mmCIF file of C-alpha atoms in Angstrom:
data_model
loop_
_atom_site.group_PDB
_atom_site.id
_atom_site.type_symbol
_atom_site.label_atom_id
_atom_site.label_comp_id
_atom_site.label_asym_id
_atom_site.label_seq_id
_atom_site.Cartn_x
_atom_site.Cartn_y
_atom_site.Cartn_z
ATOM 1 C CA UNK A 32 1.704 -52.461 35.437
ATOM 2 C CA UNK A 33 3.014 -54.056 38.646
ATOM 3 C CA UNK A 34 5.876 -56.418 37.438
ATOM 4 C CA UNK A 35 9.143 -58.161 38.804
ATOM 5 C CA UNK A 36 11.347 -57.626 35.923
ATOM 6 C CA UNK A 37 12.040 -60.788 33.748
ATOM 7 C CA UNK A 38 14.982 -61.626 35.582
ATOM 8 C CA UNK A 39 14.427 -60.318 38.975
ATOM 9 C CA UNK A 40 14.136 -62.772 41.509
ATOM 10 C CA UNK A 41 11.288 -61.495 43.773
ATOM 11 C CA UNK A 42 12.822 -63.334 46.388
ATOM 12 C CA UNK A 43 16.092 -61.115 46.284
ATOM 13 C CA UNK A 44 14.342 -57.717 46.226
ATOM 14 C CA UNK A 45 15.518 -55.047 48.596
ATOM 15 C CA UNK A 46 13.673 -54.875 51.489
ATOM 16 C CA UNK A 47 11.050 -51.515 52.449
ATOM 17 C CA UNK A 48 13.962 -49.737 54.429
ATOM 18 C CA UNK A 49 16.380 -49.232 51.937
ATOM 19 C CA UNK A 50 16.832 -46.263 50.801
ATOM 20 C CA UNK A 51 16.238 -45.025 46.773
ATOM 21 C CA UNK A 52 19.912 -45.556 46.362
ATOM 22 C CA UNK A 53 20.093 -48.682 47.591
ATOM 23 C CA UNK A 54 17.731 -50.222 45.495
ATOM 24 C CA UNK A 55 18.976 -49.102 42.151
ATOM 25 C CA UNK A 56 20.334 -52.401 41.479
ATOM 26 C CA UNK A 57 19.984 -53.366 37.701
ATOM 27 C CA UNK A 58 18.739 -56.324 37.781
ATOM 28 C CA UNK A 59 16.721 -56.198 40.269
ATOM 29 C CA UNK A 60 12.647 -54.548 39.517
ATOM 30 C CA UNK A 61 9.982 -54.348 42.298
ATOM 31 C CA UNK A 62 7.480 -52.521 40.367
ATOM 32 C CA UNK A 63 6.938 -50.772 37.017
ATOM 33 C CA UNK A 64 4.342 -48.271 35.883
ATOM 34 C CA UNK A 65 2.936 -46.865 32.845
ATOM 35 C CA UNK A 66 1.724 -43.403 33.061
ATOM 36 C CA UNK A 67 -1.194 -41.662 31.376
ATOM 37 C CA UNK A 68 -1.092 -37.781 30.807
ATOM 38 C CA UNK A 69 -4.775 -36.222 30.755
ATOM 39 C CA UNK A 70 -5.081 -34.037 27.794
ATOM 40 C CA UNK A 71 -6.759 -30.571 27.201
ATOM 41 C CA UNK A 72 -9.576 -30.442 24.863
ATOM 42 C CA UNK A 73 -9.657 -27.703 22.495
ATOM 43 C CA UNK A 74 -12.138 -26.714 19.931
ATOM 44 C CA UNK A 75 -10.916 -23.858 17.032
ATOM 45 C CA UNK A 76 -13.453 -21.161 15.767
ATOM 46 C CA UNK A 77 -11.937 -20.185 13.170
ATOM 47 C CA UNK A 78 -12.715 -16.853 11.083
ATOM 48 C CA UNK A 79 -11.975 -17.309 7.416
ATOM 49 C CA UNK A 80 -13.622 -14.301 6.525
ATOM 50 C CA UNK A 81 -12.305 -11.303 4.195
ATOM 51 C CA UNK A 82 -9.909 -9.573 6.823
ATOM 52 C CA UNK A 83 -8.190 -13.372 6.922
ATOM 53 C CA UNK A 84 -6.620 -12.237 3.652
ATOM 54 C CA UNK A 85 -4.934 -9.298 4.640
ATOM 55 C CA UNK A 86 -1.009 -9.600 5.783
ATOM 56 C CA UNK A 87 -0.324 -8.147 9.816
ATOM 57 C CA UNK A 88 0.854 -5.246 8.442
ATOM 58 C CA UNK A 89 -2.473 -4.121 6.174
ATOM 59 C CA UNK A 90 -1.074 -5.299 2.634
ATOM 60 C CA UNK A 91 -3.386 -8.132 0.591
ATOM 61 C CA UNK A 92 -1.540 -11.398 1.041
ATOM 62 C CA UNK A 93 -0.202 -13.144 -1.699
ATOM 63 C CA UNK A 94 -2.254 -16.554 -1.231
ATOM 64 C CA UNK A 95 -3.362 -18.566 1.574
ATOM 65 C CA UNK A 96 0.440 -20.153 2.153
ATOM 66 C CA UNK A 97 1.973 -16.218 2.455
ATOM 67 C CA UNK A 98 3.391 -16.967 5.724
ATOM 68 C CA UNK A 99 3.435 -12.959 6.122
ATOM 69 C CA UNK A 100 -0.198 -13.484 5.799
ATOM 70 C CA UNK A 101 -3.262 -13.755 8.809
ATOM 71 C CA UNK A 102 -4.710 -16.764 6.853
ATOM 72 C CA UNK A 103 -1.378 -18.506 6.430
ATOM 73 C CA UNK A 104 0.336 -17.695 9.472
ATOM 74 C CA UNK A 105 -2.719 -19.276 11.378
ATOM 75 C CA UNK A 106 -2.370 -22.233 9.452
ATOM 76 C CA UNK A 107 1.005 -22.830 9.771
ATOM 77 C CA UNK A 108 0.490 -22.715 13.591
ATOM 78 C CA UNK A 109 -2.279 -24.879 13.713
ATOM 79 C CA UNK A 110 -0.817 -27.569 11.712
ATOM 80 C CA UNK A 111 2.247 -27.311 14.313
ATOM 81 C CA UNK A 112 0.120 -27.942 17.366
ATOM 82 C CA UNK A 113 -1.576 -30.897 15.946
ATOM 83 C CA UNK A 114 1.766 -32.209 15.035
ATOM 84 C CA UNK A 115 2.485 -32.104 18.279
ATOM 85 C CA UNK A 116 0.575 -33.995 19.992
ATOM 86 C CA UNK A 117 -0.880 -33.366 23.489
ATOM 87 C CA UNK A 118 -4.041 -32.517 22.923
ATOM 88 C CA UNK A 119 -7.479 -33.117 21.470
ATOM 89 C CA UNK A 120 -8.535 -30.718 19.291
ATOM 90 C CA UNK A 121 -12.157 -29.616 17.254
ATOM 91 C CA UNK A 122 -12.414 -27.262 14.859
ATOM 92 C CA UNK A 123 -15.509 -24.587 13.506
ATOM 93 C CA UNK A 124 -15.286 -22.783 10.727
ATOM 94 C CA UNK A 125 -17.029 -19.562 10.697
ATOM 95 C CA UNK A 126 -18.839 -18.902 8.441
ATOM 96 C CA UNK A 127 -19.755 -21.964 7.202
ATOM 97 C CA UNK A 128 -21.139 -20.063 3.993
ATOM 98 C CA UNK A 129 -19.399 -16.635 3.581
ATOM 99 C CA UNK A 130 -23.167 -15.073 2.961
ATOM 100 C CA UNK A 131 -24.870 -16.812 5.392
ATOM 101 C CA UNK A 132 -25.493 -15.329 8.958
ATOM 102 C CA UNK A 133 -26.353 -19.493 9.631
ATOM 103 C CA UNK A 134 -24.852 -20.668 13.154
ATOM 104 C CA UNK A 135 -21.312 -22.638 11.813
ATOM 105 C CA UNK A 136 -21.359 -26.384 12.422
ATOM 106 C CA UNK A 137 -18.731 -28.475 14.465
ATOM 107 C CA UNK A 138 -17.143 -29.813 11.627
ATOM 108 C CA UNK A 139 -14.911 -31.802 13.928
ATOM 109 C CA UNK A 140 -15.165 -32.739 17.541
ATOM 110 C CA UNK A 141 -12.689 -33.251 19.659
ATOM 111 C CA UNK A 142 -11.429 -37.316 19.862
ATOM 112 C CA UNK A 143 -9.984 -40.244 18.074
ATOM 113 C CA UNK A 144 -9.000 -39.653 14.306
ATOM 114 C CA UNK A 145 -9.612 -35.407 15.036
ATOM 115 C CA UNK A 146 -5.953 -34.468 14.074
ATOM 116 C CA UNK A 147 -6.124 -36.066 10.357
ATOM 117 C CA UNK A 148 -10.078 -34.416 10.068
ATOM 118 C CA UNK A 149 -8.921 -31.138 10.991
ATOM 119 C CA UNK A 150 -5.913 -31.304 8.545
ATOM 120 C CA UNK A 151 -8.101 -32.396 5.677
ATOM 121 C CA UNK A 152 -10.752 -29.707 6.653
ATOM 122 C CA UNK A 153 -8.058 -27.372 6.352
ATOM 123 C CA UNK A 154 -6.386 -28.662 3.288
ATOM 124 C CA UNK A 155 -8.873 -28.667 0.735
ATOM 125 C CA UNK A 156 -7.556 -25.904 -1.454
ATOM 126 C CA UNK A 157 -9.981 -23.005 -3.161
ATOM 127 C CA UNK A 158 -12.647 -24.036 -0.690
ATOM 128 C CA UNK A 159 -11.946 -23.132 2.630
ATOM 129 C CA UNK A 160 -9.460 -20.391 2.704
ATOM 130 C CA UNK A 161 -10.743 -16.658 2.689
ATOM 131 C CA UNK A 162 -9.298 -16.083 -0.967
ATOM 132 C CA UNK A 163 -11.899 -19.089 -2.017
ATOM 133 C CA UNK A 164 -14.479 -17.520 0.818
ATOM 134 C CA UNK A 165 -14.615 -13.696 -0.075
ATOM 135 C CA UNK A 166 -14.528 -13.397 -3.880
ATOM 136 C CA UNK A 167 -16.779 -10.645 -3.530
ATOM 137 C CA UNK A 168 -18.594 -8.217 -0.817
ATOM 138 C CA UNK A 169 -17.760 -9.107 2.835
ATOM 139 C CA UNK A 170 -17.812 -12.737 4.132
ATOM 140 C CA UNK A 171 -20.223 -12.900 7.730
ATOM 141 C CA UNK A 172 -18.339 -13.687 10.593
ATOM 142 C CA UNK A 173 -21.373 -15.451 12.698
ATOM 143 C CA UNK A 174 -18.937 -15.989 16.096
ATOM 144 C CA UNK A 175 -22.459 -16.125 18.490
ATOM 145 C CA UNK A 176 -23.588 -18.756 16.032
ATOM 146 C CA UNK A 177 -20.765 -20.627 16.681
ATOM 147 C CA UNK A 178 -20.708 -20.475 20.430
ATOM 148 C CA UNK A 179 -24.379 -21.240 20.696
ATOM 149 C CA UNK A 180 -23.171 -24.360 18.198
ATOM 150 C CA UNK A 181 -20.567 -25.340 21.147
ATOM 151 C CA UNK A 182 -23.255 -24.975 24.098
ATOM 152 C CA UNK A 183 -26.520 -27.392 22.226
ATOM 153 C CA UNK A 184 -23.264 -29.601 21.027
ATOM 154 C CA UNK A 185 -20.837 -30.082 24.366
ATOM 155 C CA UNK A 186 -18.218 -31.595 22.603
ATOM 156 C CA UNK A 187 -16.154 -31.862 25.830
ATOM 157 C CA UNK A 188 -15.294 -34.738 28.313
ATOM 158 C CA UNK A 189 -12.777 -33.749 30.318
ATOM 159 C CA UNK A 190 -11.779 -30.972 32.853
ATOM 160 C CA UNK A 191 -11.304 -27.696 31.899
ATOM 161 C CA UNK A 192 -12.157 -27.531 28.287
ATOM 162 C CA UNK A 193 -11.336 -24.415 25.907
ATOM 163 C CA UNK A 194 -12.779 -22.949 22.888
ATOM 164 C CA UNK A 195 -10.378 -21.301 20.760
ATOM 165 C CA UNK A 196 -11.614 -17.587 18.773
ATOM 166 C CA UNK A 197 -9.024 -17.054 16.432
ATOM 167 C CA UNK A 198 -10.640 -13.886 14.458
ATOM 168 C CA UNK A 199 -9.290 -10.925 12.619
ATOM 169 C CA UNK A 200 -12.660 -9.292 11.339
ATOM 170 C CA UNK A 201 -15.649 -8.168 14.146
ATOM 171 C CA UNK A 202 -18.071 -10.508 14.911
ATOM 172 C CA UNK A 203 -21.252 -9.607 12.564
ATOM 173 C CA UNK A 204 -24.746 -10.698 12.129
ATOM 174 C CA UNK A 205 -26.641 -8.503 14.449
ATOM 175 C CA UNK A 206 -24.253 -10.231 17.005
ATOM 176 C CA UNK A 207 -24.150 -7.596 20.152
ATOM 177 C CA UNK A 208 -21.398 -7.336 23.183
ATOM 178 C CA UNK A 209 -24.837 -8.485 25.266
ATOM 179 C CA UNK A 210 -25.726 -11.247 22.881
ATOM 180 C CA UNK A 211 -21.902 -12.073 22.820
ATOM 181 C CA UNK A 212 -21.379 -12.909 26.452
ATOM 182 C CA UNK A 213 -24.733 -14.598 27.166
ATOM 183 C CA UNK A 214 -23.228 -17.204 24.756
ATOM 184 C CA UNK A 215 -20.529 -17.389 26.974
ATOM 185 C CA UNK A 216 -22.177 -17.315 29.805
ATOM 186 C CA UNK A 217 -23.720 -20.432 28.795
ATOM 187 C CA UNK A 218 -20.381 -22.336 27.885
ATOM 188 C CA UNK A 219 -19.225 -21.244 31.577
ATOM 189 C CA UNK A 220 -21.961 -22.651 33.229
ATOM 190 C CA UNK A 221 -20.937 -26.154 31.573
ATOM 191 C CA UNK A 222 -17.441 -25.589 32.860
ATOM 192 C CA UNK A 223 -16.060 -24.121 29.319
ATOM 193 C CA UNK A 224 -13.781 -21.402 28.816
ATOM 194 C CA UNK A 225 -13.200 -18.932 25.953
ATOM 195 C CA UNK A 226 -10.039 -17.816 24.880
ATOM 196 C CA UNK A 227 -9.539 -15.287 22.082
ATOM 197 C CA UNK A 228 -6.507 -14.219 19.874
ATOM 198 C CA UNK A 229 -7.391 -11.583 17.861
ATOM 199 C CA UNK A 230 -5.093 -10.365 14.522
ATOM 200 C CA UNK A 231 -6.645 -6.557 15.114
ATOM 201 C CA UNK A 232 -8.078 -4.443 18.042
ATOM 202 C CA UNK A 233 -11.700 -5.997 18.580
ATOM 203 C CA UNK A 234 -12.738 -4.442 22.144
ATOM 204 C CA UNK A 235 -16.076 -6.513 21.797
ATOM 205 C CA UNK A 236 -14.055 -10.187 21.957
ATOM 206 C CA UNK A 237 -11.670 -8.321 24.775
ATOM 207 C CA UNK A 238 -15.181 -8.057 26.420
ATOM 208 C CA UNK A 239 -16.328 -11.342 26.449
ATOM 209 C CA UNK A 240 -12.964 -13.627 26.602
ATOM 210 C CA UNK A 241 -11.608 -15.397 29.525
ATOM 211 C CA UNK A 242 -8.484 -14.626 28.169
ATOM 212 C CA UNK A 243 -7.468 -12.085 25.356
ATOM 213 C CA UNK A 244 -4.406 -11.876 23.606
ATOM 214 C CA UNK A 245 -3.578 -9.834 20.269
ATOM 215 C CA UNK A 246 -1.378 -10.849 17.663
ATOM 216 C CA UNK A 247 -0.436 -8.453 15.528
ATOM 217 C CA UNK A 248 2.567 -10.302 13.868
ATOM 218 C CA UNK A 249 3.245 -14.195 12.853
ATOM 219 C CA UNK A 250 6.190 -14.140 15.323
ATOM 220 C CA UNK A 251 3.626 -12.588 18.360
ATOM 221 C CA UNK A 252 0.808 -15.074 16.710
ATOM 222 C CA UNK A 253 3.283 -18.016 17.612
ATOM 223 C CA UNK A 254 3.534 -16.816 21.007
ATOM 224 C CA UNK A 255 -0.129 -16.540 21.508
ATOM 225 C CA UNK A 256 -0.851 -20.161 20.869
ATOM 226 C CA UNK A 257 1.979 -20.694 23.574
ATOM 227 C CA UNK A 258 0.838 -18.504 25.989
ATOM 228 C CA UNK A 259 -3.061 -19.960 25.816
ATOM 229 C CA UNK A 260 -2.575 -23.320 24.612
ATOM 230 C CA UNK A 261 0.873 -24.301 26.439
ATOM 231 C CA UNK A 262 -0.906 -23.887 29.239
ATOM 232 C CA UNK A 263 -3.607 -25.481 28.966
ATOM 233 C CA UNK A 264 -1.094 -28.386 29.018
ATOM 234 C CA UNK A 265 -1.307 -30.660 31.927
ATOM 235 C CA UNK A 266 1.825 -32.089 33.697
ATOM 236 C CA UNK A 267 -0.141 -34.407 35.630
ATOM 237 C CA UNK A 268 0.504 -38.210 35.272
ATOM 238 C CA UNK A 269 -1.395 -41.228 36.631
ATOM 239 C CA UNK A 270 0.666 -44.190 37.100
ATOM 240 C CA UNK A 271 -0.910 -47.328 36.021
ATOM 241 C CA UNK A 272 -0.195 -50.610 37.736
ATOM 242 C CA UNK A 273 -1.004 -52.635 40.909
ATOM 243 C CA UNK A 274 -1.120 -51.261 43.972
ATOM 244 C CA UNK A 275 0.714 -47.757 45.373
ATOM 245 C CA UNK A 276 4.060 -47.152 45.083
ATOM 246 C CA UNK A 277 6.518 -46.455 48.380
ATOM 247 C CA UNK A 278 7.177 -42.849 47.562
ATOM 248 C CA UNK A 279 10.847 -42.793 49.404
ATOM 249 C CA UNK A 280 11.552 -45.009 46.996
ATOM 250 C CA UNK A 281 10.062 -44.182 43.593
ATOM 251 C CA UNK A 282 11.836 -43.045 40.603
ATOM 252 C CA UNK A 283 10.832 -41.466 37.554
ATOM 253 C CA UNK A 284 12.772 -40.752 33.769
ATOM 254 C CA UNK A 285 11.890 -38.523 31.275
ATOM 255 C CA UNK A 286 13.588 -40.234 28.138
ATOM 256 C CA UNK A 287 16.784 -41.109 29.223
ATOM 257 C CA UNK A 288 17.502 -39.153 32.107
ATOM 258 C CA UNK A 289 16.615 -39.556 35.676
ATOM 259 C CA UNK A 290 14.517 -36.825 37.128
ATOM 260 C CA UNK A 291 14.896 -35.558 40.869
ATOM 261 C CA UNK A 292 11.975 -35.628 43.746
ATOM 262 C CA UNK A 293 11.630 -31.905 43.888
ATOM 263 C CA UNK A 294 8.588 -29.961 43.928
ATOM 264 C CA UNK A 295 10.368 -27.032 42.029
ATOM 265 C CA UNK A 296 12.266 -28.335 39.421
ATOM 266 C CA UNK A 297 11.792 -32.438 39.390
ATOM 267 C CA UNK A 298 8.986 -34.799 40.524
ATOM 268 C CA UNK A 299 6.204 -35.166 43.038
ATOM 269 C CA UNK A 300 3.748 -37.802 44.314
ATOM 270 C CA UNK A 301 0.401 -37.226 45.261
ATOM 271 C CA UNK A 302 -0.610 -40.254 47.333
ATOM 272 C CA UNK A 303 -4.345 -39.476 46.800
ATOM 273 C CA UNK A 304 -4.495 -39.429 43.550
ATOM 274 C CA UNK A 305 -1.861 -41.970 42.534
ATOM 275 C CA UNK A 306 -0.158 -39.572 40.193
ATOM 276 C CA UNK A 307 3.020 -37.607 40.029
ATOM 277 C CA UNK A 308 3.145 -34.242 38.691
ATOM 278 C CA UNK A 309 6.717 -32.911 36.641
ATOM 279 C CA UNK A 310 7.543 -29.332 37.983
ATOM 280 C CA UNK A 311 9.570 -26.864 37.020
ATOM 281 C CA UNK A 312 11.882 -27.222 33.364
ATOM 282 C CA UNK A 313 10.165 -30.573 33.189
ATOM 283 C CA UNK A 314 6.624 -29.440 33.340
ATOM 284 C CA UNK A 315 7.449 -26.952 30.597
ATOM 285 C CA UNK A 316 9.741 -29.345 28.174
ATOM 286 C CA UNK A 317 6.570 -31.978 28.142
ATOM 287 C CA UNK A 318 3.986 -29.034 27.188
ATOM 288 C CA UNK A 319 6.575 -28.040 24.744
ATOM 289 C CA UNK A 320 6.248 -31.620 23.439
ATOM 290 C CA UNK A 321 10.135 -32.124 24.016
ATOM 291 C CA UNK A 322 9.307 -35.324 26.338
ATOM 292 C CA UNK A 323 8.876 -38.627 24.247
ATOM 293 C CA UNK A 324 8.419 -41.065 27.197
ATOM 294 C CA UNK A 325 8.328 -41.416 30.573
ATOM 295 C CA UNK A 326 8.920 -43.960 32.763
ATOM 296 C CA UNK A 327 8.580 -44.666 36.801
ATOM 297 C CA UNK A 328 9.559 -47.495 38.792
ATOM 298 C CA UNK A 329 10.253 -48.587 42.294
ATOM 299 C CA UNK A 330 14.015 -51.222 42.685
ATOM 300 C CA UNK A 331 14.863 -50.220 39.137
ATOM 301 C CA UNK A 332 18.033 -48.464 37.208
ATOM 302 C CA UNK A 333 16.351 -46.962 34.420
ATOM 303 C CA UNK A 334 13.550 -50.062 33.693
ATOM 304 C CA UNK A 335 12.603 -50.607 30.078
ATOM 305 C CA UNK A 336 9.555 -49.253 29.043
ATOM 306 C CA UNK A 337 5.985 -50.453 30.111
ATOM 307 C CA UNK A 338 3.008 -50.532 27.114
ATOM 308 C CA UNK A 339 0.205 -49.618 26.907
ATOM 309 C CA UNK A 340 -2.232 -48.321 24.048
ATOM 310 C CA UNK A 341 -1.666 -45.548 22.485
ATOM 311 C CA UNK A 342 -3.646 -42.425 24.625
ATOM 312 C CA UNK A 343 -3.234 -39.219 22.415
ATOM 313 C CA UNK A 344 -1.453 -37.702 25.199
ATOM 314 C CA UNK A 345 1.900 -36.343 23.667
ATOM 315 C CA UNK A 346 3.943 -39.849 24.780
ATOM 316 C CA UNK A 347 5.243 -43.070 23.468
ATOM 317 C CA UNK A 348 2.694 -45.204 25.350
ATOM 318 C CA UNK A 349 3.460 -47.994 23.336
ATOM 319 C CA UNK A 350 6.938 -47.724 23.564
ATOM 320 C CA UNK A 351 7.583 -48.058 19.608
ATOM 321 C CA UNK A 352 9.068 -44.614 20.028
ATOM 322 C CA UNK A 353 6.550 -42.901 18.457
ATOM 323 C CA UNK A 354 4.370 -40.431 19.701
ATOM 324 C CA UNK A 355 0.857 -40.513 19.016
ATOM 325 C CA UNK A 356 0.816 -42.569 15.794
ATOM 326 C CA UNK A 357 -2.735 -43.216 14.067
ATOM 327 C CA UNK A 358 -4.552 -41.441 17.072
ATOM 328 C CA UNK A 359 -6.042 -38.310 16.241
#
């Protein structure tokens, strides 16, 4: 919000020609903003199916924790990403009943309180997992029941939305690389892309993926979640407070250290928009979730933190230094 700092005098603030060295007096604050980072939205289909038990390298797992394991590996990322913070995740689980070709429900959309209902989705032990799933025969693995769940649903409310395929069997239940992609067709038209990582060779998901990656190892699993979700990351950031800011003379933190006006490797300001953008090292250290806070001001050396409520957006918005406490 637009503030004089407590014991700034407005009176004795610089005037408009001084330059952004010349105003970094500390006790001296013309303005202050919060910022707000917008947030993917991400819904998981997961396949908990019989190949789920399997390790990368063809052996049976040991359990669902084997972190050698499809199931556990999976898992392990998951619960790092919504650790994280950053984004707003949903989850399906497919199948819903391993002998059922029945389209998969959304068990959990994406939005307030989704990180602690994915977790307990995930959590409840010799019910979910594929050693609970496939006691016997082969478990279905309905995926175009599952997207045609995610086009009458349209969890979504923001830009560029994803849905997640995270499969290691084939996709069964008369399901048909035709049948496939008019499902997706459908989620494009509302603006919905489909990414896929598949734990084994599945040309009919390369088919019908916006983006296809293969993972045929937990350390290469880890680096498909980066390469899809990481990216989905946005390094936007509205500033929140009265009126614009005099972008000669703005200045912006992440943490504890000042960050440069650079369009490579620091900040920009889109007057438009109100927002600045972190580029280069920055952009990737707050999709990494390595940035706590950050702060912008105009007349300010380093200006204590403005809050707000907490957003879900990978920040300390409520400057308690803690990110994303009791939000999803």
């Amino acid at each position: 919000m637009l503030a004089a700092c407590e014991n700034g005098d407005p009176s004795e603030q610089p005037d408009a020609g001084r330059t952004r060295a010349d105003a970094a007096a500390p006790d001296v604050c013309e303005a202050r903003y919060a910022v707000t980072r917008r947030q993917p939205e991400i819904v998981l289909v997961l396949d908990r199916g019989c190949a789920m038990r399997a390790r990368f390298d063809g052996s049976e797992a040991s359990g669902p924790s084997d972190p050698e394991g499809r199931w556990g590996a999976t898992i392990a990322q998951i619960e790092a990403r919504l650790a994280r913070g950053g984004a707003s995740w949903g989850l399906v689980l497919a199948p819903d009943d391993p002998t059922s070709c029945d389209a998969p429900v959304l068990r959990v959309a994406p939005g307030p309180g989704a990180r602690d209902m994915i977790a307990s989705e995930l959590d409840r032990d010799g019910t979910v997992d594929p050693f609970a799933v496939c006691t016997s025969g082969a478990a279905e693995l309905p995926l175009e029941g599952a997207l045609a769940t995610l086009v009458d649903a349209d969890p979504f409310t923001t830009e560029r939305p994803l849905v997640l395929v995270i499969a290691a069997g084939a996709p069964s239940c008369g399901a048909t690389g035709e049948t496939l992609a008019a499902q997706v067709g459908s989620l494009t038209e509302l603006g919905i892309e489909v990414a896929v990582i598949a734990l084994s060779s599945d040309p009919t998901l390369q088919a019908i993926s916006t983006q296809y990656v293969e993972a045929t190892s937990a350390s290469a699993l880890e680096d498909a979640f980066a390469e899809i979700v990481d990216a989905r990351g946005d390094c936007v950031l509205e500033l929140i407070g009265e009126g614009a800011p005099d972008p000669e003379r703005l200045r912006v933190w992440i943490d504890d250290e000042e960050l440069a006006a650079d369009p490579d490797e620091g900040f920009s300001y889109d007057a438009g928009s109100g927002a600045i953008a972190l580029n280069g090292a920055a952009c990737e250290q707050l999709r990494a979730g390595e940035i706590t806070r950050v702060r912008a001001a105009v007349g300010c050396d380093a200006p204590s933190c403005v809050a707000r409520d907490e957003a879900c957006d990978g920040l300390d918005d409520d400057c308690d230094d803690t990110v994303d406490e009791n939000c999803l």
